[in-house]
Coordinates of C-alpha atoms (C1' of nucleotides) in Angstrom, one line a residue:
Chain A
X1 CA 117.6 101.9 99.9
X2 CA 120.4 103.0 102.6
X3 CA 120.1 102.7 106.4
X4 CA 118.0 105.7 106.7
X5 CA 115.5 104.7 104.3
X6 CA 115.0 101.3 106.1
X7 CA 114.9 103.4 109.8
X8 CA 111.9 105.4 107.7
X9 CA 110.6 102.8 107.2
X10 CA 110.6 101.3 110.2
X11 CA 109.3 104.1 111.8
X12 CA 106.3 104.6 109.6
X13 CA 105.2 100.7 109.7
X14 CA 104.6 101.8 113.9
X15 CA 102.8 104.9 112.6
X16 CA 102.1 105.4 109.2
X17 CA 101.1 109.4 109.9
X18 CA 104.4 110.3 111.8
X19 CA 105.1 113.4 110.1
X20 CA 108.3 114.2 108.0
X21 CA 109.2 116.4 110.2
X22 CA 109.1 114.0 113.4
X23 CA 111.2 111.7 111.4
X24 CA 113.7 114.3 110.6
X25 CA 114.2 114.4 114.5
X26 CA 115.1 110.3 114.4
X27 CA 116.8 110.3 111.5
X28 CA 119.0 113.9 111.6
X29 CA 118.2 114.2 108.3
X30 CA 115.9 117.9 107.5
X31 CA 112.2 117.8 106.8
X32 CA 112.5 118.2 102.6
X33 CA 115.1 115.2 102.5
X34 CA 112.9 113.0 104.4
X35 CA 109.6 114.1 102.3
X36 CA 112.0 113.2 99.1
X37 CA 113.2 110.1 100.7
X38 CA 109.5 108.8 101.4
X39 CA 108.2 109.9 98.2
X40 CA 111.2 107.8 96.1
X41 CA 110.0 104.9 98.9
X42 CA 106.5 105.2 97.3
X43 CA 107.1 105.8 93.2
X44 CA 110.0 102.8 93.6
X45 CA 107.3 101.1 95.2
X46 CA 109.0 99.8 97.9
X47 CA 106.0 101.3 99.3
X48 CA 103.5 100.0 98.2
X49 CA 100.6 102.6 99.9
X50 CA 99.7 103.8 103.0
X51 CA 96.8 102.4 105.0
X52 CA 95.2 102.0 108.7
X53 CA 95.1 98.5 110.3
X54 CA 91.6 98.2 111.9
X55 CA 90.7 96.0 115.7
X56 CA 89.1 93.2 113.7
X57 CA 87.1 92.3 116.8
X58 CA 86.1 95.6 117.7
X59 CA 84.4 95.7 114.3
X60 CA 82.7 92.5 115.1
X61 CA 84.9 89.7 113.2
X62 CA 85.5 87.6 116.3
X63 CA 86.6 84.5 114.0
X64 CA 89.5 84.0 111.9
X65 CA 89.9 81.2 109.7
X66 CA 91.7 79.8 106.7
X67 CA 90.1 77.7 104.3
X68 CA 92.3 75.6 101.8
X69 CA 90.3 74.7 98.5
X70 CA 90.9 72.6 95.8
X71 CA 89.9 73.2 92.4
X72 CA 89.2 70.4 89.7
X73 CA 90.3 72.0 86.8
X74 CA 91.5 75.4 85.7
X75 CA 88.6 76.3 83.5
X76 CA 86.9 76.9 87.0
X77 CA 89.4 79.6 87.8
X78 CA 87.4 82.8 86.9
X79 CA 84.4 82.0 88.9
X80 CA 86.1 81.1 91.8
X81 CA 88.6 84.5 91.5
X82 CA 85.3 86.1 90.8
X83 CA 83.9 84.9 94.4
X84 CA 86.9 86.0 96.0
X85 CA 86.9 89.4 94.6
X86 CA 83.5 90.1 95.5
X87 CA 83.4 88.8 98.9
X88 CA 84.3 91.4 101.5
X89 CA 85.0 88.4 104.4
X90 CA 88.2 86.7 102.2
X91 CA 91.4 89.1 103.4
X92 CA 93.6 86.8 101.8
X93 CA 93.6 84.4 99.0
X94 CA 97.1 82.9 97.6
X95 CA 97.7 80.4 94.9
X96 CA 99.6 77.0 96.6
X97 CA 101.4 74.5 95.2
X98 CA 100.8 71.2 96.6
X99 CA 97.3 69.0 97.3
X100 CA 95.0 72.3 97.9
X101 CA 95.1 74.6 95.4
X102 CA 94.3 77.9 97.5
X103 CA 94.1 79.2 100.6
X104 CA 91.7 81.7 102.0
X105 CA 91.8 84.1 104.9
X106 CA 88.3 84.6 105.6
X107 CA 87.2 86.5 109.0
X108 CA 84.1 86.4 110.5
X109 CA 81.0 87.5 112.3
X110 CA 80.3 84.1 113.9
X111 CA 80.9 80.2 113.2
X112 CA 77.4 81.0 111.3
X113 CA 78.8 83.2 108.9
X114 CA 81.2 80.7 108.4
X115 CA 79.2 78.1 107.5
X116 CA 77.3 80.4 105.1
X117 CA 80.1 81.3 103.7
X118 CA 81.6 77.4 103.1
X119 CA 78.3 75.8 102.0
X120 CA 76.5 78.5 100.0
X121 CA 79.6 80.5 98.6
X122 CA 82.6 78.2 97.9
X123 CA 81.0 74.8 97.8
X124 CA 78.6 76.0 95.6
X125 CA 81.0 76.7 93.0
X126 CA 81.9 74.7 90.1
X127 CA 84.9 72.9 90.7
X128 CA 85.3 72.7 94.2
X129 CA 86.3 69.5 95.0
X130 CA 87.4 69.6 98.7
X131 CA 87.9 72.3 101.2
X132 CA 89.7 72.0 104.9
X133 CA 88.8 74.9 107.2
X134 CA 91.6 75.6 110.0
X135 CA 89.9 77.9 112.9
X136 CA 91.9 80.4 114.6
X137 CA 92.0 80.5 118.2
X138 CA 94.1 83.1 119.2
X139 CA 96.8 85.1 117.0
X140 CA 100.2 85.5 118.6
X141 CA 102.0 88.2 115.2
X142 CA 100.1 89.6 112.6
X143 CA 102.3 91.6 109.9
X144 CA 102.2 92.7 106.5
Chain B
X1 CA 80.3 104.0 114.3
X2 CA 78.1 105.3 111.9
X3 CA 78.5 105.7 108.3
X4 CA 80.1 108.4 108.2
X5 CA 82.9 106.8 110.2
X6 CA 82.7 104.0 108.2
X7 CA 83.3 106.1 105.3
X8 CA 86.6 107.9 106.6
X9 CA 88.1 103.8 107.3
X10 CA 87.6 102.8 104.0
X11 CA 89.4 106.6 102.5
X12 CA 92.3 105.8 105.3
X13 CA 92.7 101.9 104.0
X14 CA 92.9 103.0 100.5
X15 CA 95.7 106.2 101.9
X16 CA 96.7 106.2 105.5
X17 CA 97.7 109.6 104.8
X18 CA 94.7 110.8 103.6
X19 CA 94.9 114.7 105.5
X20 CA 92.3 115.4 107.4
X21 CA 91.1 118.7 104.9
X22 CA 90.8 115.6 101.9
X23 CA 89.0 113.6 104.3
X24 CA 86.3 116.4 104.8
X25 CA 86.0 117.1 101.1
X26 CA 84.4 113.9 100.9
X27 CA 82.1 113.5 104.0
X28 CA 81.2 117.0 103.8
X29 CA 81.9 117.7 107.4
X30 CA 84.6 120.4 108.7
X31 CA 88.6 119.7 109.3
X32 CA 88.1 119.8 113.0
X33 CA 84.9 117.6 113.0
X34 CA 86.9 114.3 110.8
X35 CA 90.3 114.8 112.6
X36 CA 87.7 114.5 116.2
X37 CA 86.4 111.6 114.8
X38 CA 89.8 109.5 113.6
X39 CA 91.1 110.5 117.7
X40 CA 88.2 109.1 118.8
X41 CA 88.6 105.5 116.3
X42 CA 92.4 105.4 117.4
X43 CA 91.2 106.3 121.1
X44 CA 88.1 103.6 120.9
X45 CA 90.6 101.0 119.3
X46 CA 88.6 100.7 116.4
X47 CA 92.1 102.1 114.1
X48 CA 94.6 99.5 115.3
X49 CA 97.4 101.8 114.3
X50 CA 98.2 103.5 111.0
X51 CA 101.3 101.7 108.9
X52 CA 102.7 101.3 105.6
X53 CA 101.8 98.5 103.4
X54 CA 105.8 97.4 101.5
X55 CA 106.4 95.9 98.5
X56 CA 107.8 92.3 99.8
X57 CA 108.9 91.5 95.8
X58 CA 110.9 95.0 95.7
X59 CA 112.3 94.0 99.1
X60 CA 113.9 91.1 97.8
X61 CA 111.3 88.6 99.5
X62 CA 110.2 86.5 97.0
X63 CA 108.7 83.7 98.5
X64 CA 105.7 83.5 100.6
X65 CA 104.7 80.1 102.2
X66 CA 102.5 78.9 105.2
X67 CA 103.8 76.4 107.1
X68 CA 101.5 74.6 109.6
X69 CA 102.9 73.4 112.8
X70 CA 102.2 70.4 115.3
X71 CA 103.6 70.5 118.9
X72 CA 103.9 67.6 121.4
X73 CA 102.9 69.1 124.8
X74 CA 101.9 72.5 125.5
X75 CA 104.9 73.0 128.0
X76 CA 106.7 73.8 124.1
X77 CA 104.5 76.2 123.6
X78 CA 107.1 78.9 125.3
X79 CA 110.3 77.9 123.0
X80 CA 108.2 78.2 120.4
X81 CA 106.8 81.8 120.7
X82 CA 110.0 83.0 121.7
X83 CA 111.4 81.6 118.3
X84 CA 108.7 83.1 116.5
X85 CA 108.8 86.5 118.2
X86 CA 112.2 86.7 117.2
X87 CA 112.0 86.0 113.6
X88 CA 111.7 88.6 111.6
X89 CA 110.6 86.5 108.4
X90 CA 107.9 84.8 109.9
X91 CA 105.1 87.4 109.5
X92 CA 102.0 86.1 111.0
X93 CA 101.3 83.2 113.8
X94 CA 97.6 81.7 114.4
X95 CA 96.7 79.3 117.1
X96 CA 94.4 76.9 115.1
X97 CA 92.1 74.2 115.9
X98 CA 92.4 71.2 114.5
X99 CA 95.4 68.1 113.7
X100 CA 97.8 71.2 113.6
X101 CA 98.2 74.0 116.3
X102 CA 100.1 76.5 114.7
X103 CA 99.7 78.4 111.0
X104 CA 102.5 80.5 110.3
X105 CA 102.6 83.1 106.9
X106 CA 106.6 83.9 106.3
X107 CA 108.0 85.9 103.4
X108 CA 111.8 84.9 102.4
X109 CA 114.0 85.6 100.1
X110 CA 114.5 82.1 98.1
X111 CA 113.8 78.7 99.0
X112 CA 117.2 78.4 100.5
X113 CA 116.2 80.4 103.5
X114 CA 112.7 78.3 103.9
X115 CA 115.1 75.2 104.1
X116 CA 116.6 77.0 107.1
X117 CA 113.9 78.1 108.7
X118 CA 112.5 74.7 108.7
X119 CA 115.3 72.7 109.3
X120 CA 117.1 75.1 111.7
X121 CA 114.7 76.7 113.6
X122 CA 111.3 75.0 113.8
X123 CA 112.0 71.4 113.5
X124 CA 114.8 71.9 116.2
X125 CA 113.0 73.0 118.6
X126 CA 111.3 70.8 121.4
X127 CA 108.2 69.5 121.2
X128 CA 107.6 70.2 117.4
X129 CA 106.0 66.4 115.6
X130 CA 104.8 67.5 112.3
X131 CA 105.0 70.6 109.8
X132 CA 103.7 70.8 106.7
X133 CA 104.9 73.5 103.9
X134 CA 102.6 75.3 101.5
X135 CA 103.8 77.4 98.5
X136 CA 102.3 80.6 97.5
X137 CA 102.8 80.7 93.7
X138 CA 100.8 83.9 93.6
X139 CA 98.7 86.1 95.6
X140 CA 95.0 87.5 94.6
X141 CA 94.2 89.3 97.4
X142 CA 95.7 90.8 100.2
X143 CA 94.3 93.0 102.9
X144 CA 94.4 93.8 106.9
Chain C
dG1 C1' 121.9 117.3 101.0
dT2 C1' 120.5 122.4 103.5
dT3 C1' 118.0 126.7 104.5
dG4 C1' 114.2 130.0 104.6
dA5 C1' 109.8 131.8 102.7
dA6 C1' 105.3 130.7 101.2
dA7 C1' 101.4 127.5 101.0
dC8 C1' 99.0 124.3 103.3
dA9 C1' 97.0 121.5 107.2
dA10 C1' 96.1 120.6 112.1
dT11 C1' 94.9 122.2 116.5
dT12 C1' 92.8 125.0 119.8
dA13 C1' 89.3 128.0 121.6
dC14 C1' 85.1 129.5 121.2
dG15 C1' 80.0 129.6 120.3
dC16 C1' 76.1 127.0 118.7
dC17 C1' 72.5 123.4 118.8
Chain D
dG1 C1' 77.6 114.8 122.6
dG2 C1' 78.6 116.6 117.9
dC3 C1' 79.3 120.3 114.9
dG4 C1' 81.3 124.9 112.6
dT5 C1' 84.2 129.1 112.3
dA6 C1' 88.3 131.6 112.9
dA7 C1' 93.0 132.3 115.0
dT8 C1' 97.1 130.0 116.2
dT9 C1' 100.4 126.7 115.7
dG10 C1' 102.7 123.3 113.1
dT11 C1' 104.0 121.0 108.7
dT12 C1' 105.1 120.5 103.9
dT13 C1' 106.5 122.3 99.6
dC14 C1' 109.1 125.1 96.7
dA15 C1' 112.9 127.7 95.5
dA16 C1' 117.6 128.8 95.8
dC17 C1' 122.0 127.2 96.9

DNA sequence: GTTGAAACAATTACGCC
DNA sequence: GGCGTAATTGTTTCAAC
């Protein structure tokens, strides 16, 4: 990982189908050497794939929210990764240490869907002991 | 929208690379027809933009926290976004509802450099009452 | 790393419904 | 508007160095 690799790089995370041989042109480097460098990128797994990064609200998700759950014990672990896995509206869940014990990305039709998911899907669950939903108004930076 | 369009977003989320001859293997329509079709997703804002999806562990950012934010008086609100604009390890922003107004995702490289960001560049800026820290010990899903 | 030839993919122009 | 075919153009891969 030298300068060029991290000016690929850079250049792909704007657009992930630049072609090698567009790059070559930034980087003065020819088309094979950048198709090696990329391909090193990918089995080192620096990167880790390539992927498109929909308009969630052209697709209908006008809310954003993150939900912090706590879980009673661990033996309630599976179900609840089970949940997450399987539901489609949970972008995000990460492990925390502190008084919650996770914390969801969830987006969402409506404040409806929202609700659904809360009362139906996670508080349903054994134990959930306590959740606190933040709502997202308006998103100012969104990387990976 | 239809299904079929549905069906090249979910082959471009799992490879942004995905040629548009692979593509058409697997909705059965011609190369000219799916390449038509991802123009008119990028051109309809549906496709945000195509990107690459790193590694942060290989990158040598090993921690991932949220911290939430609480500011004063909205006439902060510009310091602040400048200062988040500008950092680089602070990876996504949200305007929330709620007892705090901002939820930021940052990826660092040790605990060390979360110290820093907390103590040298969010808590000294005007206007900011209140932050509260949240680990991420691990990460069970992740997507856009 | 480079170059150049061969293989492969995208784009364009066209006709079709 | 959406699709397919075929020719052209552009890109990647593979070999040799």
């Amino acid at each position: 990982m030298d300068r060029i690799d991290e000016e690929i790089l850079k250049l792909l995370k704007e657009n992930g189908r630049m072609t090698s041989s567009e790059i070559s042109k930034h980087v003065h480097l020819s088309v094979p050497a950048v198709s090696e460098r990329i391909r090193k990128l990918e089995e080192g797994q620096v990167i880790d794939r390539f992927t498109v990064r929909l308009n969630r609200e052209q697709t209908g998700l006008h809310l954003l929210a993150f939900i912090m759950v706590q879980l009673e014990k661990p033996e309630h672990v599976a179900g609840f990764r089970t949940m997450i896995v399987q539901t489609p509206s949970v972008l995000e869940c990460h492990h925390l240490a502190g008084e919650y014990d996770y914390l969801l990305k969830v987006a969402l039709k409506s404040t409806g869907e929202l609700e659904q998911l809360i009362s139906e899907q996670i508080k349903r669950l054994e134990g959930v002991s306590k959740t606190n939903t933040m709502i997202v108004l308006s998103t100012m930076k969104e990387e990976m």
